[in-house]
Tab-separated table of C-alpha atoms and ligand atoms in Angstrom:
chain	number	residue	atom	x	y	z
A	8	MET	CA	-23.842	4.071	39.524
A	9	PRO	CA	-23.481	5.117	35.869
A	10	THR	CA	-20.884	3.361	33.808
A	11	VAL	CA	-18.499	4.537	31.082
A	12	LEU	CA	-16.579	2.459	28.564
A	13	VAL	CA	-13.193	3.929	27.697
A	14	THR	CA	-12.045	2.175	24.540
A	15	ARG	CA	-8.311	2.769	24.862
A	16	ARG	CA	-5.684	3.521	27.482
A	17	LEU	CA	-5.659	7.258	28.077
A	18	PRO	CA	-2.670	9.490	28.697
A	19	PRO	CA	-2.421	11.386	32.074
A	20	PRO	CA	-4.433	12.545	33.933
A	21	GLY	CA	-6.513	9.495	32.991
A	22	THR	CA	-9.975	8.798	34.243
A	23	ALA	CA	-9.642	9.920	37.926
A	24	ALA	CA	-12.109	12.730	37.359
A	25	LEU	CA	-14.802	10.224	36.312
A	26	ARG	CA	-14.194	7.994	39.340
A	27	ASP	CA	-14.219	11.039	41.639
A	28	ALA	CA	-17.639	11.960	40.199
A	29	GLY	CA	-18.985	8.508	41.089
A	30	VAL	CA	-18.788	6.976	37.585
A	31	GLU	CA	-17.761	3.356	37.190
A	32	VAL	CA	-15.010	3.217	34.605
A	33	ARG	CA	-14.396	0.238	32.345
A	34	GLU	CA	-11.179	1.139	30.662
A	35	SER	CA	-9.378	-0.870	28.077
A	36	PRO	CA	-5.902	-1.565	29.533
A	37	SER	CA	-4.519	-1.800	26.019
A	38	ASP	CA	-3.062	0.785	23.679
A	39	ALA	CA	-4.585	-1.137	20.741
A	40	PRO	CA	-8.084	-0.385	19.445
A	41	LEU	CA	-10.910	-2.640	20.563
A	42	ASP	CA	-11.975	-4.926	17.742
A	43	ARG	CA	-15.567	-4.572	16.516
A	44	GLY	CA	-16.825	-7.517	18.619
A	45	GLU	CA	-15.206	-6.176	21.791
A	46	LEU	CA	-16.718	-2.749	21.176
A	47	LEU	CA	-20.193	-4.154	20.640
A	48	VAL	CA	-20.015	-6.239	23.797
A	49	GLY	CA	-18.337	-3.498	25.765
A	50	VAL	CA	-21.057	-0.900	25.229
A	51	ARG	CA	-23.918	-3.250	26.176
A	52	ASP	CA	-24.858	-1.749	29.490
A	53	VAL	CA	-22.928	1.527	29.609
A	54	ASP	CA	-24.294	5.006	29.972
A	55	ALA	CA	-21.345	6.751	28.373
A	56	LEU	CA	-18.717	5.949	25.759
A	57	LEU	CA	-15.320	7.665	25.648
A	58	CYS	CA	-14.045	6.627	22.183
A	59	MET	CA	-11.216	7.266	19.752
A	60	LEU	CA	-11.156	8.335	16.116
A	61	THR	CA	-10.192	4.656	15.422
A	62	ASP	CA	-13.619	3.498	16.704
A	63	ARG	CA	-16.513	3.504	14.224
A	64	VAL	CA	-19.583	4.514	16.267
A	65	ASP	CA	-22.733	3.974	14.237
A	66	ALA	CA	-26.300	2.592	14.429
A	67	GLU	CA	-24.957	-0.927	15.146
A	68	VAL	CA	-23.116	0.395	18.228
A	69	PHE	CA	-26.186	2.382	19.328
A	70	ASP	CA	-28.364	-0.747	18.922
A	71	ALA	CA	-25.954	-2.636	21.162
A	72	ALA	CA	-26.061	0.133	23.837
A	73	PRO	CA	-29.671	0.852	24.878
A	74	SER	CA	-28.631	2.912	27.926
A	75	LEU	CA	-26.081	5.123	26.092
A	76	SER	CA	-26.603	8.889	26.667
A	77	ILE	CA	-23.252	10.351	25.568
A	78	VAL	CA	-20.454	9.608	23.102
A	79	ALA	CA	-17.389	11.652	24.041
A	80	ASN	CA	-15.046	11.470	21.050
A	81	PHE	CA	-11.375	11.934	21.957
A	82	ALA	CA	-10.748	14.160	18.890
A	83	VAL	CA	-12.065	17.348	17.341
A	84	GLY	CA	-12.926	15.535	14.092
A	85	PHE	CA	-15.975	13.366	14.375
A	86	ASP	CA	-16.258	11.652	10.999
A	87	ASN	CA	-15.991	8.291	12.863
A	88	VAL	CA	-19.338	8.964	14.625
A	89	ASP	CA	-22.782	8.891	12.984
A	90	VAL	CA	-23.845	12.144	14.572
A	91	ALA	CA	-27.195	12.321	12.764
A	92	GLU	CA	-28.138	8.850	13.969
A	93	ALA	CA	-27.055	9.720	17.521
A	94	ALA	CA	-29.253	12.825	17.425
A	95	ARG	CA	-32.236	10.800	16.266
A	96	ARG	CA	-31.784	8.571	19.318
A	97	GLY	CA	-31.251	11.497	21.735
A	98	ILE	CA	-27.588	10.560	22.331
A	99	VAL	CA	-25.265	13.496	22.876
A	100	VAL	CA	-21.976	13.559	20.918
A	101	THR	CA	-19.079	15.703	22.094
A	102	ASN	CA	-15.620	16.386	20.656
A	103	THR	CA	-12.477	18.228	21.806
A	104	PRO	CA	-12.148	21.531	19.939
A	105	ASP	CA	-9.732	24.362	20.827
A	106	VAL	CA	-7.479	22.418	23.260
A	107	LEU	CA	-5.580	20.782	20.388
A	108	THR	CA	-5.591	23.712	17.943
A	109	GLU	CA	-2.120	25.065	18.599
A	110	ALA	CA	-0.458	21.656	18.816
A	111	THR	CA	-1.949	20.676	15.433
A	112	ALA	CA	-1.027	23.971	13.818
A	113	ASP	CA	2.565	23.474	15.075
A	114	LEU	CA	2.655	20.017	13.451
A	115	ALA	CA	1.305	21.393	10.189
A	116	TRP	CA	4.146	23.870	10.172
A	117	ALA	CA	6.676	21.110	10.987
A	118	LEU	CA	5.495	19.193	7.929
A	119	LEU	CA	5.346	22.312	5.762
A	120	LEU	CA	8.954	23.273	6.538
A	121	ALA	CA	10.258	19.725	6.372
A	122	ALA	CA	8.585	19.030	2.977
A	123	ALA	CA	9.523	22.360	1.417
A	124	ARG	CA	13.116	22.241	2.617
A	125	ARG	CA	13.583	18.508	2.077
A	126	VAL	CA	14.514	17.777	5.724
A	127	GLY	CA	13.433	14.128	5.496
A	128	GLU	CA	15.606	13.539	2.451
A	129	GLY	CA	18.549	15.259	4.135
A	130	ASP	CA	18.075	13.211	7.309
A	131	ARG	CA	18.150	9.977	5.335
A	132	LEU	CA	21.230	11.109	3.383
A	133	VAL	CA	23.179	11.875	6.578
A	134	ARG	CA	21.817	8.865	8.528
A	135	THR	CA	22.723	6.306	5.840
A	136	GLY	CA	26.264	7.620	5.605
A	137	SER	CA	25.758	8.680	1.985
A	138	TRP	CA	26.506	12.357	2.595
A	139	THR	CA	29.853	13.357	1.088
A	140	GLY	CA	29.778	16.964	2.315
A	141	TRP	CA	28.368	20.347	1.396
A	142	SER	CA	27.430	20.912	-2.214
A	143	PRO	CA	26.071	23.973	-4.056
A	144	THR	CA	23.533	21.773	-5.851
A	145	GLN	CA	22.408	19.485	-3.049
A	146	LEU	CA	18.709	19.256	-1.976
A	147	LEU	CA	17.539	22.552	-3.352
A	148	GLY	CA	14.058	23.133	-1.976
A	149	ALA	CA	11.243	25.633	-2.167
A	150	PRO	CA	11.379	28.931	-0.276
A	151	VAL	CA	8.857	29.320	2.512
A	152	HIS	CA	9.535	32.926	3.481
A	153	GLY	CA	7.488	35.268	1.272
A	154	ALA	CA	5.648	32.394	-0.463
A	155	THR	CA	1.873	32.151	-0.933
A	156	LEU	CA	0.067	29.848	1.531
A	157	GLY	CA	-3.373	28.541	0.637
A	158	ILE	CA	-5.485	27.288	3.570
A	159	VAL	CA	-8.419	25.025	2.872
A	160	GLY	CA	-10.736	25.567	5.835
A	161	LEU	CA	-10.007	28.729	7.884
A	162	GLY	CA	-11.472	27.342	11.096
A	163	ARG	CA	-9.692	27.006	14.467
A	164	ILE	CA	-6.603	25.158	13.193
A	165	GLY	CA	-6.500	26.837	9.785
A	166	THR	CA	-6.507	30.228	11.479
A	167	ALA	CA	-3.734	29.175	13.863
A	168	VAL	CA	-1.655	28.068	10.842
A	169	ALA	CA	-2.369	31.364	9.103
A	170	ARG	CA	-1.325	33.322	12.217
A	171	ARG	CA	2.106	31.590	12.171
A	172	ALA	CA	2.533	32.501	8.474
A	173	ARG	CA	2.841	36.185	9.399
A	174	GLY	CA	6.258	35.464	10.900
A	175	PHE	CA	7.314	34.145	7.486
A	176	ASP	CA	5.976	37.174	5.549
A	177	MET	CA	3.681	34.928	3.583
A	178	ASP	CA	0.769	36.006	1.400
A	179	VAL	CA	-2.117	33.953	2.824
A	180	CYS	CA	-5.322	33.018	0.968
A	181	TYR	CA	-8.037	30.626	2.046
A	182	THR	CA	-11.195	28.932	0.866
A	183	SER	CA	-14.188	27.625	2.748
A	184	ARG	CA	-17.976	27.381	2.197
A	185	ARG	CA	-18.487	30.907	3.600
A	186	ARG	CA	-16.266	33.837	4.421
A	187	HIS	CA	-14.697	34.130	7.865
A	188	GLU	CA	-14.315	37.878	8.355
A	189	ALA	CA	-12.943	37.769	11.902
A	190	ALA	CA	-10.198	35.335	10.884
A	191	GLU	CA	-9.482	37.430	7.764
A	192	ALA	CA	-9.024	40.507	9.917
A	193	GLU	CA	-6.797	38.664	12.386
A	194	THR	CA	-4.533	36.933	9.824
A	195	GLY	CA	-4.807	39.022	6.683
A	196	ALA	CA	-5.957	35.969	4.744
A	197	ARG	CA	-7.793	36.660	1.443
A	198	TYR	CA	-10.850	34.684	0.470
A	199	VAL	CA	-10.527	32.897	-2.903
A	200	THR	CA	-12.186	29.978	-4.680
A	201	LEU	CA	-10.662	26.566	-4.314
A	202	GLY	CA	-9.643	26.654	-7.939
A	203	GLU	CA	-7.738	29.939	-7.550
A	204	LEU	CA	-6.184	28.750	-4.309
A	205	LEU	CA	-4.848	25.614	-5.964
A	206	ARG	CA	-3.549	27.501	-9.038
A	207	THR	CA	-1.763	30.233	-7.118
A	208	SER	CA	-0.462	28.767	-3.860
A	209	ASP	CA	3.083	27.641	-3.214
A	210	VAL	CA	1.914	25.701	-0.172
A	211	VAL	CA	-1.609	24.225	0.207
A	212	SER	CA	-2.543	23.211	3.759
A	213	LEU	CA	-5.754	21.265	4.460
A	214	HIS	CA	-7.807	22.009	7.540
A	215	ALA	CA	-11.429	21.164	6.551
A	216	PRO	CA	-13.304	18.354	8.273
A	217	LEU	CA	-13.966	15.068	6.468
A	218	GLY	CA	-17.535	14.820	5.195
A	219	GLU	CA	-19.295	13.964	2.052
A	220	THR	CA	-18.418	17.327	0.472
A	221	THR	CA	-14.718	17.112	1.285
A	222	ARG	CA	-13.946	13.426	0.562
A	223	HIS	CA	-11.288	13.415	-2.199
A	224	LEU	CA	-11.528	17.218	-2.472
A	225	ILE	CA	-7.905	16.977	-3.600
A	226	ASP	CA	-8.177	14.613	-6.503
A	227	GLU	CA	-6.221	14.103	-9.731
A	228	ALA	CA	-7.713	17.252	-11.333
A	229	ALA	CA	-7.043	19.382	-8.220
A	230	LEU	CA	-3.437	18.138	-8.047
A	231	GLY	CA	-3.093	18.828	-11.757
A	232	SER	CA	-4.089	22.428	-11.290
A	233	MET	CA	-1.393	23.068	-8.654
A	234	LYS	CA	2.016	24.550	-9.406
A	235	PRO	CA	4.755	21.976	-10.184
A	236	THR	CA	6.738	23.594	-7.345
A	237	ALA	CA	3.852	23.382	-4.873
A	238	VAL	CA	3.851	21.593	-1.489
A	239	LEU	CA	0.725	19.929	-0.122
A	240	VAL	CA	0.272	19.561	3.665
A	241	ASN	CA	-2.465	17.442	5.154
A	242	THR	CA	-3.058	17.393	8.908
A	243	ALA	CA	-6.886	17.166	8.588
A	244	ARG	CA	-8.090	13.712	7.513
A	245	GLY	CA	-6.487	11.356	4.983
A	246	ALA	CA	-9.604	10.895	2.834
A	247	LEU	CA	-9.600	14.581	1.882
A	248	VAL	CA	-6.927	13.526	-0.640
A	249	ASP	CA	-7.115	10.807	-3.271
A	250	GLU	CA	-3.962	9.132	-2.056
A	251	ASP	CA	-3.393	7.089	-5.268
A	252	ALA	CA	-3.612	10.299	-7.307
A	253	LEU	CA	-1.183	11.990	-4.863
A	254	VAL	CA	1.341	9.161	-5.331
A	255	ARG	CA	1.189	9.701	-9.106
A	256	ALA	CA	1.432	13.487	-8.734
A	257	LEU	CA	4.514	13.223	-6.509
A	258	ARG	CA	6.152	10.605	-8.697
A	259	ASP	CA	5.505	12.484	-11.951
A	260	GLY	CA	6.469	15.956	-10.705
A	261	THR	CA	2.927	17.341	-10.963
A	262	ILE	CA	3.646	18.838	-7.513
A	263	ALA	CA	6.990	19.082	-5.707
A	264	ALA	CA	6.411	17.602	-2.281
A	265	ALA	CA	3.942	16.698	0.439
A	266	GLY	CA	3.800	16.505	4.211
A	267	LEU	CA	1.187	14.118	5.581
A	268	ASP	CA	0.047	13.390	9.123
A	269	VAL	CA	-3.132	11.549	8.121
A	270	PHE	CA	-3.914	8.835	5.597
A	271	GLU	CA	-6.946	7.470	3.872
A	272	HIS	CA	-6.788	3.961	5.375
A	273	GLU	CA	-4.648	4.380	8.481
A	274	PRO	CA	-2.278	2.788	9.303
A	275	ALA	CA	-2.081	1.405	5.719
A	276	LEU	CA	-0.541	3.643	3.059
A	277	ALA	CA	-1.399	3.890	-0.591
A	278	ALA	CA	0.862	1.706	-2.798
A	279	GLY	CA	4.092	3.507	-3.546
A	280	LEU	CA	3.706	6.287	-1.021
A	281	ARG	CA	6.436	5.137	1.368
A	282	ASP	CA	8.952	4.791	-1.502
A	283	LEU	CA	8.697	8.394	-2.595
A	284	PRO	CA	11.588	10.646	-1.409
A	285	ASN	CA	9.524	13.842	-1.694
A	286	VAL	CA	6.895	13.112	0.972
A	287	VAL	CA	7.316	13.553	4.712
A	288	LEU	CA	5.227	11.012	6.610
A	289	ALA	CA	4.056	11.464	10.222
A	290	PRO	CA	1.940	8.873	12.116
A	291	HIS	CA	-1.134	10.988	12.910
A	292	ILE	CA	0.480	12.976	15.746
A	293	GLY	CA	-1.167	16.390	15.163
A	294	SER	CA	-2.498	16.676	18.755
A	295	ALA	CA	0.266	14.605	20.285
A	296	THR	CA	1.747	16.947	22.878
A	297	THR	CA	1.584	16.165	26.602
A	298	GLN	CA	-0.470	19.327	27.268
A	299	ALA	CA	-2.962	18.928	24.406
A	300	ARG	CA	-3.608	15.248	25.177
A	301	ALA	CA	-4.128	15.991	28.917
A	302	ALA	CA	-6.591	18.749	28.003
A	303	MET	CA	-8.437	16.416	25.671
A	304	VAL	CA	-8.780	13.831	28.455
A	305	LYS	CA	-10.076	16.471	30.869
A	306	LEU	CA	-12.621	17.775	28.352
A	307	CYS	CA	-13.964	14.320	27.499
A	308	CYS	CA	-14.335	13.485	31.237
A	309	GLU	CA	-15.997	16.830	32.000
A	310	ASN	CA	-18.456	16.359	29.160
A	311	ILE	CA	-19.368	12.898	30.410
A	312	VAL	CA	-19.784	13.995	34.021
A	313	ARG	CA	-22.007	16.872	32.960
A	314	VAL	CA	-24.277	14.861	30.685
A	315	LEU	CA	-24.639	12.041	33.205
A	316	ALA	CA	-25.700	14.700	35.779
A	317	GLY	CA	-28.314	16.057	33.388
A	318	ARG	CA	-26.310	19.187	32.495
A	319	PRO	CA	-25.373	20.391	29.032
A	320	PRO	CA	-21.902	19.380	27.748
A	321	LEU	CA	-19.186	21.935	27.219
A	322	THR	CA	-18.499	20.962	23.622
A	323	PRO	CA	-21.455	19.302	21.885
A	324	VAL	CA	-21.244	18.384	18.179
A	325	ARG	CA	-24.256	19.737	16.329
A	326	PRO	CA	-25.766	17.264	13.855
A	327	GLU	CA	-25.939	20.000	11.191
A	328	ALA	CA	-22.135	20.443	11.509
A	329	THR	CA	-21.559	17.208	9.577
A	330	GLY	CA	-20.131	18.196	6.157
B	22	LIG	P1	-13.101	23.839	12.495
B	22	LIG	O1	-12.784	24.953	13.410
B	22	LIG	O2	-14.489	23.335	12.385
B	22	LIG	O3	-12.594	24.278	11.034
B	22	LIG	C1	-12.879	23.603	9.858
B	22	LIG	C2	-13.103	24.585	8.790
B	22	LIG	O4	-13.298	23.940	7.538
B	22	LIG	C3	-14.343	25.488	8.982
B	22	LIG	O5	-13.932	26.799	9.112
B	22	LIG	C4	-15.196	25.243	7.748
B	22	LIG	O6	-15.687	26.508	7.331
B	22	LIG	C5	-14.194	24.695	6.758
B	22	LIG	N1	-14.853	23.830	5.763
B	22	LIG	C6	-15.870	22.967	5.938
B	22	LIG	N2	-16.185	22.398	4.765
B	22	LIG	C7	-15.323	22.918	3.846
B	22	LIG	C8	-15.137	22.731	2.437
B	22	LIG	N3	-15.940	21.895	1.763
B	22	LIG	N4	-14.143	23.440	1.832
B	22	LIG	C9	-13.394	24.313	2.523
B	22	LIG	N5	-13.513	24.531	3.820
B	22	LIG	C10	-14.481	23.831	4.491
B	22	LIG	O7	-12.211	22.540	12.816
B	22	LIG	P2	-10.728	22.527	13.445
B	22	LIG	O8	-10.763	22.433	14.885
B	22	LIG	O9	-9.931	23.586	12.822
B	22	LIG	O10	-10.260	21.082	12.877
B	22	LIG	C11	-10.176	20.849	11.505
B	22	LIG	C12	-9.922	19.363	11.230
B	22	LIG	O11	-8.610	19.000	11.552
B	22	LIG	C13	-10.789	18.404	12.063
B	22	LIG	O12	-12.058	18.195	11.440
B	22	LIG	C14	-9.975	17.160	12.153
B	22	LIG	O13	-10.381	16.255	11.150
B	22	LIG	C15	-8.572	17.606	11.831
B	22	LIG	N6	-7.631	17.419	12.951
B	22	LIG	C16	-6.569	16.579	12.815
B	22	LIG	C17	-5.680	16.431	13.827
B	22	LIG	C18	-4.477	15.559	13.687
B	22	LIG	O14	-4.114	14.881	14.649
B	22	LIG	N7	-3.845	15.509	12.535
B	22	LIG	C19	-5.814	17.123	15.041
B	22	LIG	C20	-6.924	17.953	15.181
B	22	LIG	C21	-7.830	18.103	14.126
B	22	LIG	P3	-17.071	26.606	6.511
B	22	LIG	O15	-18.087	25.899	7.358
B	22	LIG	O16	-17.288	28.096	6.375
B	22	LIG	O17	-16.823	25.986	5.195
């Protein structure tokens, strides 16, 4: 009977589909990540690994798992998996595209609106009892309706974010390594260079994967080229942004505000970030809806069942997709 290691407690519907397909499931009962030692011991004789973005899956893990044939990552991003090394060893890697796109785009919009309209600051004002009543000068924010939205990475989630912008009459531009004509036609987004996007956008929303070409894409110079009234939203991966440079930019008024769902060294934050009033902080909940998480579970299980039966997976990660 083939065996799968599930590194973390899963939301419903859980692993019933694996058991129904005759797979032995070793599932961590805990909602905490396995430590490195537990992961290396846990994979020893398994055929499949269902892992989280909090698990680093690299050559050391593959060395410890001689029977491994599939790594099913419970995320669309796969920067935590050494995909090239897996390919060299004939191990299939899968992710969970599409099923979390709308949930993550919704969260990007929640952060965009909250950061631009200072909802977090207002919440704290009211909650702490410091609010003395309506004022014509209180918490003036940036307009969202009619503003220019710059999308870095017009893929699945970037396109879903751009689609929502039409309801706000926004002018949408985007940048990526190549043009995406179908998404341009659907959303009306204009292709521009990263430099132009940063200089001209009122809101910059990040949707590119983390890879060597995107690590610290938004650094001190990039932040310095943005409008002082601009809002930065990051629901992609924390390391796309130099977080120390962002703290300085938010503190010095280089940009106006930020909304962040992801952080460079989760769950740790860059020094000073949590003290800034003009940043909205979410605990990496982009895909955290009941429906999206259930669909992610089903897709991971289906990929594992297929690969263990010698069939192609539904959503393989191609090694050349690594950025
Ligand atoms: P996707 O469909 O692959 O879209 C990513 C886009 O980024 C592609 O269109 C790609 O286009 C573009 N891109 C790649 N390198 C770039 C670069 N250097 N500069 C600008 N654009 C670049 O992926 P997705 O499903 O939309 O997901 C995007 C990311 O969101 C994931 O990788 C993941 O890290 C993150 N995510 C986070 C959460 C959360 O919980 N916060 C949830 C889901 C996903 P080109 O190849 O043409 O450049």
